[in-house]
XYZ file of C-alpha atoms in Angstrom:
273
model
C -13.013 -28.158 19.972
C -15.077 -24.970 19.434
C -12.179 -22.306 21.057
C -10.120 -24.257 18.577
C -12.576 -23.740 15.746
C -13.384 -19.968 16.866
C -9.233 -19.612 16.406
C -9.111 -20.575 13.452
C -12.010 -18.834 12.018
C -10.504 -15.752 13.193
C -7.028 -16.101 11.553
C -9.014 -16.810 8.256
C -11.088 -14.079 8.700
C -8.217 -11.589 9.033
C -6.262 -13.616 5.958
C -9.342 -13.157 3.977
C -9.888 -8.920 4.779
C -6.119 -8.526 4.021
C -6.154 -10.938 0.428
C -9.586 -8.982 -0.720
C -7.888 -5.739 -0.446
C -7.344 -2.841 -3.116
C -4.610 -3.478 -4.252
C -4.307 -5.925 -7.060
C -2.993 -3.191 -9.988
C 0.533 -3.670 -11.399
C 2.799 -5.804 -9.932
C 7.135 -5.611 -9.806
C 9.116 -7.253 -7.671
C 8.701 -4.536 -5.150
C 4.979 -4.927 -5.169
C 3.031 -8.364 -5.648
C 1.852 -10.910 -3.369
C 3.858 -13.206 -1.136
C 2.443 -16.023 0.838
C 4.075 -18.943 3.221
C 2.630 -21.493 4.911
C 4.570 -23.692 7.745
C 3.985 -25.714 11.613
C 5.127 -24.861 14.489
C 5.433 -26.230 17.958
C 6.312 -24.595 21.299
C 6.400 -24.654 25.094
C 4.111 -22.490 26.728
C 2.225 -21.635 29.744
C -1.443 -22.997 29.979
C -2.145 -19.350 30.435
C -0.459 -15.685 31.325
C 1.691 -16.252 34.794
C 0.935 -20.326 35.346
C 4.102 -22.258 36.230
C 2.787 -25.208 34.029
C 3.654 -25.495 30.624
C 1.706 -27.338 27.610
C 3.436 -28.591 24.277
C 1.323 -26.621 21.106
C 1.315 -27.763 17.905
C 0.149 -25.012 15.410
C -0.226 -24.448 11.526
C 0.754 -20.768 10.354
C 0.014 -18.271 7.345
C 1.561 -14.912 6.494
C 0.854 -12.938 3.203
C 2.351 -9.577 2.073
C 1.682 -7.422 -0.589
C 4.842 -5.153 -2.041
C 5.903 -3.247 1.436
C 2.404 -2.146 2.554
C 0.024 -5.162 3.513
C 1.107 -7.789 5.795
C -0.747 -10.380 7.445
C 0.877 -13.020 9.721
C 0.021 -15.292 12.661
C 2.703 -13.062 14.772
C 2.474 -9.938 13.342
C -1.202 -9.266 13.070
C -2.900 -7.489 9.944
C -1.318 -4.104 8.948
C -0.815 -1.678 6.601
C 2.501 0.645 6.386
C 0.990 4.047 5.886
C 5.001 5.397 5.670
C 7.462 3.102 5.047
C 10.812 4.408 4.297
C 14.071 2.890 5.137
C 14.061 4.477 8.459
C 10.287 4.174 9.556
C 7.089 2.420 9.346
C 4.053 3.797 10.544
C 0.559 2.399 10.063
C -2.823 0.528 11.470
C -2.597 -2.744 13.153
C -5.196 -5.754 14.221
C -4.561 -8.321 16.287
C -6.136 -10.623 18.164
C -6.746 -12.287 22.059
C -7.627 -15.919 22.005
C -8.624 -15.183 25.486
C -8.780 -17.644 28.496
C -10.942 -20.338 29.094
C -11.809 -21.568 32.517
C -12.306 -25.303 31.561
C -8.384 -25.342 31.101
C -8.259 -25.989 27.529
C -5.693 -24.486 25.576
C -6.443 -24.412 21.405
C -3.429 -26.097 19.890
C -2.367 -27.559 22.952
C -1.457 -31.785 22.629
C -0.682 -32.193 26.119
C -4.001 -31.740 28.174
C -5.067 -28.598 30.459
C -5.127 -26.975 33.600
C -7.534 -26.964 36.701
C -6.281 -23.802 37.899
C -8.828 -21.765 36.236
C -11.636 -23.485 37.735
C -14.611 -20.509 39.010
C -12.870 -18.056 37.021
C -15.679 -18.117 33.904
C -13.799 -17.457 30.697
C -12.118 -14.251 29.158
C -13.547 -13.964 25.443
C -12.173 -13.354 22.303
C -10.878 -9.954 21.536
C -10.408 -8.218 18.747
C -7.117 -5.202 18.990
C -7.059 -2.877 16.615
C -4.304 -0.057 16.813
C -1.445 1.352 15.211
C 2.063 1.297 15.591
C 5.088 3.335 14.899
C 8.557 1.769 14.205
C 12.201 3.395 13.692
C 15.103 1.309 12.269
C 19.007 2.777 12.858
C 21.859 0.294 11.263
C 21.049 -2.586 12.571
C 18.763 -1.645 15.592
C 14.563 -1.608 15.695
C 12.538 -0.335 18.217
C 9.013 -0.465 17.407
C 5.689 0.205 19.676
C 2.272 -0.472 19.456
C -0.698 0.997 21.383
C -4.287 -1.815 20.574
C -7.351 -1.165 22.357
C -9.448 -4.504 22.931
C -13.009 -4.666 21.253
C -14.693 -7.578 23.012
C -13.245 -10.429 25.794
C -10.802 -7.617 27.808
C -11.869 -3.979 26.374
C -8.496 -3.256 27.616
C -5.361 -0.880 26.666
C -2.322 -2.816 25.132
C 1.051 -0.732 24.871
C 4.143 -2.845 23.287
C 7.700 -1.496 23.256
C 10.249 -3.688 21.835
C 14.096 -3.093 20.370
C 15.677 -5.865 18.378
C 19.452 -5.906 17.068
C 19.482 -8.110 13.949
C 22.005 -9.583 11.784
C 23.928 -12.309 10.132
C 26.572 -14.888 10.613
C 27.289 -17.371 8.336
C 27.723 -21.249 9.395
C 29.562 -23.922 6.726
C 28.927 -21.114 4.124
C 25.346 -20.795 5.282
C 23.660 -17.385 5.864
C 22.084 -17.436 9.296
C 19.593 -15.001 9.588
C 18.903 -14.114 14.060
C 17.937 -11.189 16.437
C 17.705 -10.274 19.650
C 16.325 -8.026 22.271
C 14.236 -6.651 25.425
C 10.334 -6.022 25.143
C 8.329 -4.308 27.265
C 4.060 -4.399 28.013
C 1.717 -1.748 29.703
C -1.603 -2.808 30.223
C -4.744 -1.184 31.583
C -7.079 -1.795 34.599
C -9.769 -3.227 32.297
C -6.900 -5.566 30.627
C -5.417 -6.872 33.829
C -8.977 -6.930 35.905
C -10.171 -9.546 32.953
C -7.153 -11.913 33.390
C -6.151 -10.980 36.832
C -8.658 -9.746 39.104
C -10.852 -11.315 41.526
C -13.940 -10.414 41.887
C -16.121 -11.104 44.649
C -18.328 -14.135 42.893
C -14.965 -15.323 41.860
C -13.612 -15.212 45.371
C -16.166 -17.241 46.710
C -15.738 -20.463 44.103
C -12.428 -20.169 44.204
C -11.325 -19.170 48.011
C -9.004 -16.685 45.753
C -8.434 -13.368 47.466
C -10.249 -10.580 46.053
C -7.971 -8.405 43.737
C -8.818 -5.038 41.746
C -6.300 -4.774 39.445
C -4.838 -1.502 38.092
C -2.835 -0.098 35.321
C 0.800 -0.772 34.544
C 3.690 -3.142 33.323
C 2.684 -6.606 33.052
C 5.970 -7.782 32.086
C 9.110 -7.261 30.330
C 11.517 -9.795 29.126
C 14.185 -10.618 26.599
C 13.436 -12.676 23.727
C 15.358 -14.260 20.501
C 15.136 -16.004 16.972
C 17.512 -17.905 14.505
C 16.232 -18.130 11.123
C 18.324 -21.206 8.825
C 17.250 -20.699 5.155
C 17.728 -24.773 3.943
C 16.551 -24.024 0.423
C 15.079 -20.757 -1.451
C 11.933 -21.604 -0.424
C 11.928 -24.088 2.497
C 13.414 -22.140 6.079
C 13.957 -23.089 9.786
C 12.486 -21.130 12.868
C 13.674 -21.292 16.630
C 12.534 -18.995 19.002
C 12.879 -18.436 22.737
C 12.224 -16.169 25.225
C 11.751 -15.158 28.952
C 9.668 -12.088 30.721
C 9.225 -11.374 34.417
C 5.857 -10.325 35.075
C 5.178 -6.785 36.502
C 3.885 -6.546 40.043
C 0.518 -5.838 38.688
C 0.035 -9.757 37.937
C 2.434 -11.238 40.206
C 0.262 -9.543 43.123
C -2.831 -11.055 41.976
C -3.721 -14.277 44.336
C -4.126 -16.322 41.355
C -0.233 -15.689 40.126
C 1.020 -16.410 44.012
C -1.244 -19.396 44.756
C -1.232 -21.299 41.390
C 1.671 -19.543 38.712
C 4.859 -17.768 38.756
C 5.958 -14.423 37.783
C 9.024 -16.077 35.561
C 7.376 -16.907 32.443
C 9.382 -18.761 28.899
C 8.414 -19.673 25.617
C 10.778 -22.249 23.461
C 9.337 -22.930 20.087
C 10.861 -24.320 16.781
C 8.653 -23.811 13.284
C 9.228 -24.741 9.561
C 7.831 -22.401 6.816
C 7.440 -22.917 3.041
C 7.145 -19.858 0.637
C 4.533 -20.392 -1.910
C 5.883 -17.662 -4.151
């Protein structure tokens, strides 16, 4: 259980960075601290292009300070250096779990894959960035440009537009959104997860692959919040991509995955305060 153990270490570290900031002068109800805590469990590949799937069960932690800090198991760390009812613009850090070529998956209850086998493993990474986001009505479009310090060392470029709103069901507010994402990855990025090098080739009997720049996938994805109390909510998400030709190509994706890639996943939070 160490990848487990390195995972969670991680998320702790990044809680603990965000919770020791400057910032603890006055507080209003515009700015003070906000925590939640919740599970969640999902469908998901055992890795980036497999056509297997493995159930995860996973804890989760977001905290926010007023509108500048945020730190969430989705969202990252980051701080909104302009935040104004039309943009946000700031830093971001995320973070890779990476690949491991044993098949294990941290979080995963449902065992692993052998497809990784001769592969070695792609380390933990570290992203930091920044990203720039623009809100119209009811429309978001937000992108992100990391750089990965670490397993990949790779360029990360997310572009994603979500329409949100409300319904209400038996005089229930339902909160949901929905839209297309897009990623553009670099040569070092894709190489790490997708290319074959020539010691690889020969444990594997994969074909040798140098991977290049460009879209590894783009997809359409959704969420349906259901507030049950004031402090006690309901979380289902889904979504499907279509990887880009830059990991489809890649022997590994033909011999063992698929470019069609979903994620179903269903998560209950608690706000603290």
């Amino acid at each position: 259980m160490n990848h487990s153990k390195a995972l969670l270490i991680a998320i702790f570290t990044l809680i603990v960075t965000v919770l020791s900031s400057d910032c603890v002068g006055q507080t209003s109800d515009q700015e003070r601290w906000t925590y939640s805590v919740g599970m969640g469990m999902a469908t998901a590949p055992s890795y980036l292009g497999d056509d297997e799937y493995q159930l995860l069960l996973f804890p989760f932690f977001s905290a926010r300070y007023g509108d500048k800090f945020f730190a969430s198991f989705f969202e990252g760390v980051g701080y909104n250096l302009l935040h104004t009812n039309t943009w946000r613009v700031g830093p971001i850090l995320k973070t890779n779990i990476g690949r491991f070529e044993d098949g294990t998956v941290p979080a995963s209850i449902t065992g692993k894959t052998n497809d990784l086998t001769g592969l070695g493993d792609v380390g933990f990474t570290v992203e930091p960035g920044a990203f720039i986001e623009y809100t119209k009505a009811s429309i978001t479009t937000k992108f992100e440009l990391r750089k990965g310090i670490g397993g990949h060392k790779g360029l990360i470029g997310d572009i994603s537009t979500y329409y949100r709103s409300t319904f209400k069901l038996n005089e229930k507010v339902i909160y949901y959104a929905v839209g297309p994402d897009m990623r553009i990855t670099g040569s070092n990025f894709n190489n790490a997860f997708f290319g074959i090098n020539p010691e690889q080739s020969s444990k594997t009997e994969l074909e040798l692959y140098d991977a290049g720049s460009g879209v590894l996938w783009y997809g359409l994805s959704g969420s349906l919040i259901v507030p049950i109390d004031q402090k006690l909510s309901a979380t289902a998400l889904i979504r499907y991509s279509k990887l880009g030709k830059v990991a489809s190509d890649a022997h590994l994706i033909r011999k063992s995955g698929s470019a069609h890639q979903s994620t179903i996943g269903f998560m209950v939070n608690y706000k603290l305060r």
